[in-house]
Amino acid sequence: MSGMDTPDVILPSCCQLCPRRCGADRAHGHRGVCGAADELRLARAALHFWEEPPISGDAGSGTVFFSNCPLHCVYCQNARIANGTCGADVSVSRLAAIFLEQQARGALNLNLVTGTHYVPQILAALHMARSAGCSLPVVWNSSGYETPETIALLADVVDLWLVDLRYSRCATAQVLSCAPDYPQVAREALLAMAQTPGEMIVRVLGIPGYLEDAAENLLWLWHNLGPKRATLSLMGQYTPVPRVADDPNLGRPLSPEEYEELLDFADEVGFDGYFWQEGGAAQESFIPDFDALEGVEGPELEELANL
């Protein structure tokens, strides 16, 4: 197959790509719980400098933000992406060209953000881009809400799993993401990722009012994966959004004292050499300008090859 060929993309007629397993006939344009149908929708493709140091480095990470989301958290910083109102539809060939453009920009990697519901298109685009000379490692940037079957589809192409572990309690997951199965699903997903060749960075975010979940997840991570298999990234960047402004917990940033409490607990558990954040918790730099649709529109792979 040449770099100009487009592999067949088989969209699900009964979608099971995420743990919602909503059964949407996306092959015929029906929308799933995630909001996606048969289109491929992106919100941003650009260098990003605010990931963990090995991912961003000095050159930047080649992030591609996919629109729509299976989880829809009430405190989501990128809600307009998650609900699909922000973004533009592109072809698989255009996505492949974006991967090559990220490489041309000097990106250290391809950082695919919330792409679970587009796995068939992503795999096809990666195949095309590899055939056309893209050699960047792949970072799968995920909420942790994944199925073992989808992880298996990605196992041979993902070099680093950059994955959240958000909730330890079903009640918390229900209130914040309407996903009471999240704790079990995410932990099973992490164990499945650990069986693949890819490296792992697991993000635990301190959410105001729900620090017990973070602490319990730190304990689970230590006992079930440990620092030899997964590197911890303990995050204090929770940024309140207008939707939850009146909530006494979610409507405020994580305080420095609360974050320090989590850091101390991680130390007590035994974590060493993990990633943590300096400075204020809520920063605008964590939320890019998605309205600009930077890097989304442009030439197809075939056109790019002729430039």
Short mmCIF file of C-alpha atoms in Angstrom, two decimals:
data_model
loop_
_atom_site.label_atom_id
_atom_site.label_comp_id
_atom_site.label_asym_id
_atom_site.label_seq_id
_atom_site.Cartn_x
_atom_site.Cartn_y
_atom_site.Cartn_z
CA MET A 1 0.00 0.00 0.00
CA SER A 2 1.44 3.38 -0.92
CA GLY A 3 1.32 6.45 1.29
CA MET A 4 -1.40 7.87 -0.91
CA ASP A 5 -3.80 4.98 -0.42
CA THR A 6 -6.60 5.35 2.11
CA PRO A 7 -7.19 2.20 4.19
CA ASP A 8 -10.77 1.09 4.62
CA VAL A 9 -12.41 2.67 7.66
CA ILE A 10 -15.10 0.47 9.13
CA LEU A 11 -17.29 2.44 11.50
CA PRO A 12 -19.33 0.50 14.06
CA SER A 13 -22.95 -0.31 13.28
CA CYS A 14 -23.40 -1.05 17.00
CA CYS A 15 -20.80 1.10 18.73
CA GLN A 16 -18.91 -0.50 21.61
CA LEU A 17 -15.75 1.61 21.41
CA CYS A 18 -16.16 3.15 24.87
CA PRO A 19 -17.54 1.74 28.13
CA ARG A 20 -20.91 3.39 27.50
CA ARG A 21 -21.46 0.66 24.86
CA CYS A 22 -24.41 2.65 23.58
CA GLY A 23 -24.81 0.58 20.41
CA ALA A 24 -25.25 3.58 18.10
CA ASP A 25 -25.25 2.76 14.38
CA ARG A 26 -22.51 5.24 13.60
CA ALA A 27 -21.87 3.61 10.24
CA HIS A 28 -25.21 5.08 9.14
CA GLY A 29 -24.81 8.48 10.81
CA HIS A 30 -26.48 7.82 14.16
CA ARG A 31 -24.92 9.67 17.09
CA GLY A 32 -23.62 7.89 20.14
CA VAL A 33 -23.55 9.07 23.74
CA CYS A 34 -20.18 10.65 22.94
CA GLY A 35 -21.84 12.87 20.32
CA ALA A 36 -20.01 11.41 17.32
CA ALA A 37 -21.64 9.82 14.28
CA ASP A 38 -19.81 9.02 11.03
CA GLU A 39 -17.75 12.22 10.86
CA LEU A 40 -14.24 12.89 12.20
CA ARG A 41 -14.20 16.17 14.13
CA LEU A 42 -11.13 18.02 15.43
CA ALA A 43 -10.81 21.17 17.52
CA ARG A 44 -7.06 21.88 17.51
CA ALA A 45 -3.78 20.55 16.14
CA ALA A 46 -0.75 22.44 17.39
CA LEU A 47 2.33 22.29 19.58
CA HIS A 48 1.52 22.15 23.27
CA PHE A 49 4.01 23.03 26.01
CA TRP A 50 2.14 22.26 29.21
CA GLU A 51 2.28 18.48 29.41
CA GLU A 52 4.69 16.57 31.64
CA PRO A 53 8.34 17.50 30.85
CA PRO A 54 9.27 14.33 28.90
CA ILE A 55 6.19 14.81 26.69
CA SER A 56 6.46 18.53 25.95
CA GLY A 57 10.20 18.98 26.31
CA ASP A 58 11.48 22.22 24.79
CA ALA A 59 10.05 21.55 21.32
CA GLY A 60 6.45 20.88 22.33
CA SER A 61 4.03 17.99 22.06
CA GLY A 62 2.09 17.58 18.81
CA THR A 63 -1.38 17.61 20.32
CA VAL A 64 -4.49 16.79 18.33
CA PHE A 65 -7.70 17.58 20.23
CA PHE A 66 -10.68 15.51 19.08
CA SER A 67 -14.20 16.88 19.50
CA ASN A 68 -16.95 15.00 21.40
CA CYS A 69 -16.31 12.80 24.42
CA PRO A 70 -17.73 9.65 26.02
CA LEU A 71 -17.49 11.02 29.58
CA HIS A 72 -18.92 14.60 29.72
CA CYS A 73 -17.69 15.62 33.20
CA VAL A 74 -19.64 18.48 34.80
CA TYR A 75 -16.42 20.41 35.53
CA CYS A 76 -14.88 19.89 32.08
CA GLN A 77 -12.46 22.65 31.10
CA ASN A 78 -13.03 21.83 27.43
CA ALA A 79 -16.81 21.42 27.49
CA ARG A 80 -17.33 22.98 24.07
CA ILE A 81 -15.05 20.34 22.61
CA ALA A 82 -16.65 17.57 24.64
CA ASN A 83 -20.15 18.45 23.42
CA GLY A 84 -19.00 18.84 19.82
CA THR A 85 -19.95 22.50 19.40
CA CYS A 86 -16.32 23.44 18.84
CA GLY A 87 -14.38 21.87 16.00
CA ALA A 88 -14.47 21.13 12.28
CA ASP A 89 -15.04 17.92 10.35
CA VAL A 90 -12.02 16.59 8.48
CA SER A 91 -11.21 13.55 6.36
CA VAL A 92 -8.96 10.67 7.37
CA SER A 93 -6.52 11.90 4.74
CA ARG A 94 -6.49 15.35 6.35
CA LEU A 95 -5.80 13.80 9.77
CA ALA A 96 -2.85 11.91 8.27
CA ALA A 97 -1.56 15.19 6.84
CA ILE A 98 -1.90 16.81 10.28
CA PHE A 99 0.32 14.09 11.74
CA LEU A 100 2.98 14.91 9.15
CA GLU A 101 2.57 18.63 9.79
CA GLN A 102 3.17 18.09 13.49
CA GLN A 103 6.38 16.28 12.64
CA ALA A 104 7.42 19.16 10.36
CA ARG A 105 6.82 21.61 13.25
CA GLY A 106 9.37 19.70 15.30
CA ALA A 107 6.91 18.05 17.69
CA LEU A 108 8.35 15.41 20.00
CA ASN A 109 5.32 13.15 19.57
CA LEU A 110 1.74 12.84 18.36
CA ASN A 111 -0.42 13.56 21.40
CA LEU A 112 -3.94 12.28 20.64
CA VAL A 113 -6.38 13.83 23.12
CA THR A 114 -9.70 12.05 23.79
CA GLY A 115 -9.74 10.02 20.61
CA THR A 116 -11.49 6.84 21.77
CA HIS A 117 -14.65 7.37 19.71
CA TYR A 118 -12.55 7.89 16.55
CA VAL A 119 -10.24 4.88 16.87
CA PRO A 120 -11.08 3.44 13.40
CA GLN A 121 -10.27 6.74 11.68
CA ILE A 122 -7.18 7.35 13.82
CA LEU A 123 -5.71 3.93 13.05
CA ALA A 124 -6.28 4.48 9.33
CA ALA A 125 -4.71 7.95 9.47
CA LEU A 126 -1.70 6.64 11.39
CA HIS A 127 -1.19 3.95 8.76
CA MET A 128 -1.28 6.54 5.99
CA ALA A 129 1.05 8.91 7.84
CA ARG A 130 3.55 6.15 8.63
CA SER A 131 3.57 5.13 4.98
CA ALA A 132 4.28 8.75 4.06
CA GLY A 133 7.20 9.11 6.47
CA CYS A 134 5.79 10.04 9.87
CA SER A 135 7.94 8.50 12.59
CA LEU A 136 6.75 10.31 15.72
CA PRO A 137 5.88 8.22 18.80
CA VAL A 138 2.19 8.17 19.74
CA VAL A 139 0.84 9.42 23.08
CA TRP A 140 -2.71 8.28 23.89
CA ASN A 141 -4.09 11.06 26.10
CA SER A 142 -7.14 9.55 27.78
CA SER A 143 -9.66 10.04 30.57
CA GLY A 144 -9.09 6.42 31.55
CA TYR A 145 -12.63 5.53 30.52
CA GLU A 146 -11.61 2.83 28.05
CA THR A 147 -12.56 -0.75 27.21
CA PRO A 148 -10.03 -3.61 27.07
CA GLU A 149 -11.11 -4.25 23.47
CA THR A 150 -10.26 -0.72 22.34
CA ILE A 151 -6.96 -0.83 24.22
CA ALA A 152 -6.14 -4.03 22.33
CA LEU A 153 -6.78 -2.23 19.02
CA LEU A 154 -4.29 0.46 20.03
CA ALA A 155 -1.67 -1.74 21.67
CA ASP A 156 0.65 -1.90 18.67
CA VAL A 157 0.63 1.83 17.90
CA VAL A 158 0.68 3.56 21.32
CA ASP A 159 4.12 4.33 22.72
CA LEU A 160 2.91 6.11 25.85
CA TRP A 161 -0.40 5.91 27.68
CA LEU A 162 -1.06 9.32 29.28
CA VAL A 163 -4.12 8.37 31.25
CA ASP A 164 -6.28 9.82 34.02
CA LEU A 165 -7.39 7.99 37.13
CA ARG A 166 -10.15 10.33 38.31
CA TYR A 167 -12.50 8.68 40.80
CA SER A 168 -12.28 5.83 43.29
CA ARG A 169 -15.92 5.95 44.39
CA CYS A 170 -18.94 5.11 42.27
CA ALA A 171 -21.00 7.87 43.88
CA THR A 172 -18.42 10.50 42.92
CA ALA A 173 -18.25 9.19 39.36
CA GLN A 174 -22.02 9.30 39.09
CA VAL A 175 -22.30 12.89 40.33
CA LEU A 176 -19.39 14.30 38.34
CA SER A 177 -19.51 12.24 35.13
CA CYS A 178 -22.74 10.22 35.20
CA ALA A 179 -20.53 7.14 35.00
CA PRO A 180 -20.83 5.11 38.21
CA ASP A 181 -18.78 2.33 36.62
CA TYR A 182 -15.76 4.62 36.12
CA PRO A 183 -13.68 3.33 39.09
CA GLN A 184 -13.87 -0.31 38.00
CA VAL A 185 -13.61 0.47 34.29
CA ALA A 186 -10.61 2.80 34.63
CA ARG A 187 -8.70 0.43 36.88
CA GLU A 188 -9.30 -2.47 34.50
CA ALA A 189 -8.18 -0.21 31.64
CA LEU A 190 -4.95 0.68 33.41
CA LEU A 191 -4.20 -2.99 34.04
CA ALA A 192 -4.85 -3.72 30.36
CA MET A 193 -2.55 -0.88 29.29
CA ALA A 194 0.13 -2.29 31.58
CA GLN A 195 0.11 -5.49 29.51
CA THR A 196 1.04 -3.59 26.33
CA PRO A 197 4.55 -2.50 25.28
CA GLY A 198 3.75 1.20 25.81
CA GLU A 199 5.04 3.20 28.76
CA MET A 200 2.55 4.72 31.20
CA ILE A 201 2.04 8.04 32.96
CA VAL A 202 -1.02 8.06 35.21
CA ARG A 203 -2.53 11.41 36.12
CA VAL A 204 -4.34 11.84 39.43
CA LEU A 205 -6.08 15.22 39.67
CA GLY A 206 -6.98 16.77 42.99
CA ILE A 207 -10.61 17.89 42.71
CA PRO A 208 -11.84 20.25 45.45
CA GLY A 209 -14.16 18.41 47.81
CA TYR A 210 -13.15 15.00 46.48
CA LEU A 211 -9.61 14.55 47.75
CA GLU A 212 -10.51 11.19 49.27
CA ASP A 213 -10.94 9.81 45.75
CA ALA A 214 -7.48 11.02 44.79
CA ALA A 215 -5.91 9.53 47.92
CA GLU A 216 -7.63 6.17 47.39
CA ASN A 217 -6.48 6.11 43.77
CA LEU A 218 -2.90 6.80 44.85
CA LEU A 219 -3.05 3.76 47.11
CA TRP A 220 -4.55 1.60 44.35
CA LEU A 221 -1.94 2.76 41.85
CA TRP A 222 0.92 2.00 44.23
CA HIS A 223 -0.29 -1.49 45.09
CA ASN A 224 -1.44 -2.56 41.62
CA LEU A 225 1.05 -1.00 39.21
CA GLY A 226 3.72 0.66 41.28
CA PRO A 227 6.38 3.08 40.10
CA LYS A 228 8.18 0.44 38.04
CA ARG A 229 5.29 0.14 35.57
CA ALA A 230 3.52 3.50 35.78
CA THR A 231 4.87 6.97 36.55
CA LEU A 232 2.59 9.13 38.68
CA SER A 233 1.65 12.68 37.68
CA LEU A 234 -0.08 14.31 40.65
CA MET A 235 -1.94 17.36 39.36
CA GLY A 236 -3.25 20.45 41.14
CA GLN A 237 -4.39 22.36 38.06
CA TYR A 238 -8.14 21.99 38.58
CA THR A 239 -9.69 25.09 36.96
CA PRO A 240 -13.31 26.01 37.83
CA VAL A 241 -15.61 26.79 34.92
CA PRO A 242 -18.81 28.92 34.90
CA ARG A 243 -21.06 25.87 34.75
CA VAL A 244 -20.11 24.91 38.32
CA ALA A 245 -19.48 28.40 39.71
CA ASP A 246 -22.14 28.02 42.42
CA ASP A 247 -20.89 24.65 43.64
CA PRO A 248 -19.07 25.13 46.99
CA ASN A 249 -16.41 22.60 45.97
CA LEU A 250 -16.20 22.60 42.19
CA GLY A 251 -16.62 26.38 41.97
CA ARG A 252 -13.16 27.08 43.39
CA PRO A 253 -9.58 26.08 42.59
CA LEU A 254 -7.72 23.54 44.64
CA SER A 255 -6.01 25.43 47.46
CA PRO A 256 -2.22 25.24 47.89
CA GLU A 257 -2.80 23.59 51.26
CA GLU A 258 -5.01 20.88 49.73
CA TYR A 259 -2.48 20.18 47.01
CA GLU A 260 0.34 20.02 49.54
CA GLU A 261 -1.73 17.52 51.51
CA LEU A 262 -1.96 15.29 48.44
CA LEU A 263 1.77 15.62 47.76
CA ASP A 264 2.56 14.66 51.35
CA PHE A 265 0.26 11.66 51.11
CA ALA A 266 1.93 10.50 47.88
CA ASP A 267 5.29 10.71 49.65
CA GLU A 268 3.94 8.71 52.59
CA VAL A 269 2.59 6.01 50.26
CA GLY A 270 6.07 5.63 48.79
CA PHE A 271 5.99 7.48 45.48
CA ASP A 272 9.29 9.07 44.52
CA GLY A 273 10.37 10.85 41.37
CA TYR A 274 6.82 11.56 40.26
CA PHE A 275 5.59 14.64 38.41
CA TRP A 276 3.96 17.50 40.30
CA GLN A 277 3.00 21.06 39.43
CA GLU A 278 4.40 24.35 40.66
CA GLY A 279 2.61 27.69 40.89
CA GLY A 280 -1.10 28.45 41.04
CA ALA A 281 -3.58 25.69 40.37
CA ALA A 282 -5.91 27.40 37.92
CA GLN A 283 -4.13 28.87 34.91
CA GLU A 284 -5.50 29.94 31.54
CA SER A 285 -2.53 28.24 29.84
CA PHE A 286 -4.16 24.91 30.60
CA ILE A 287 -7.09 25.85 28.32
CA PRO A 288 -6.00 26.65 24.74
CA ASP A 289 -7.98 28.92 22.40
CA PHE A 290 -10.07 26.33 20.61
CA ASP A 291 -12.16 28.84 18.67
CA ALA A 292 -9.19 29.48 16.39
CA LEU A 293 -9.28 25.87 15.13
CA GLU A 294 -5.50 26.09 14.88
CA GLY A 295 -4.01 23.50 12.56
CA VAL A 296 -7.31 21.78 11.79
CA GLU A 297 -8.04 22.90 8.25
CA GLY A 298 -5.50 22.47 5.47
CA PRO A 299 -4.36 20.19 2.65
CA GLU A 300 -5.14 16.51 2.36
CA LEU A 301 -2.25 14.07 2.57
CA GLU A 302 -2.15 13.77 -1.20
CA GLU A 303 -1.98 17.55 -1.61
CA LEU A 304 0.66 17.87 1.10
CA ALA A 305 2.88 15.41 -0.73
CA ASN A 306 2.82 17.62 -3.82
CA LEU A 307 3.68 20.89 -2.05
#
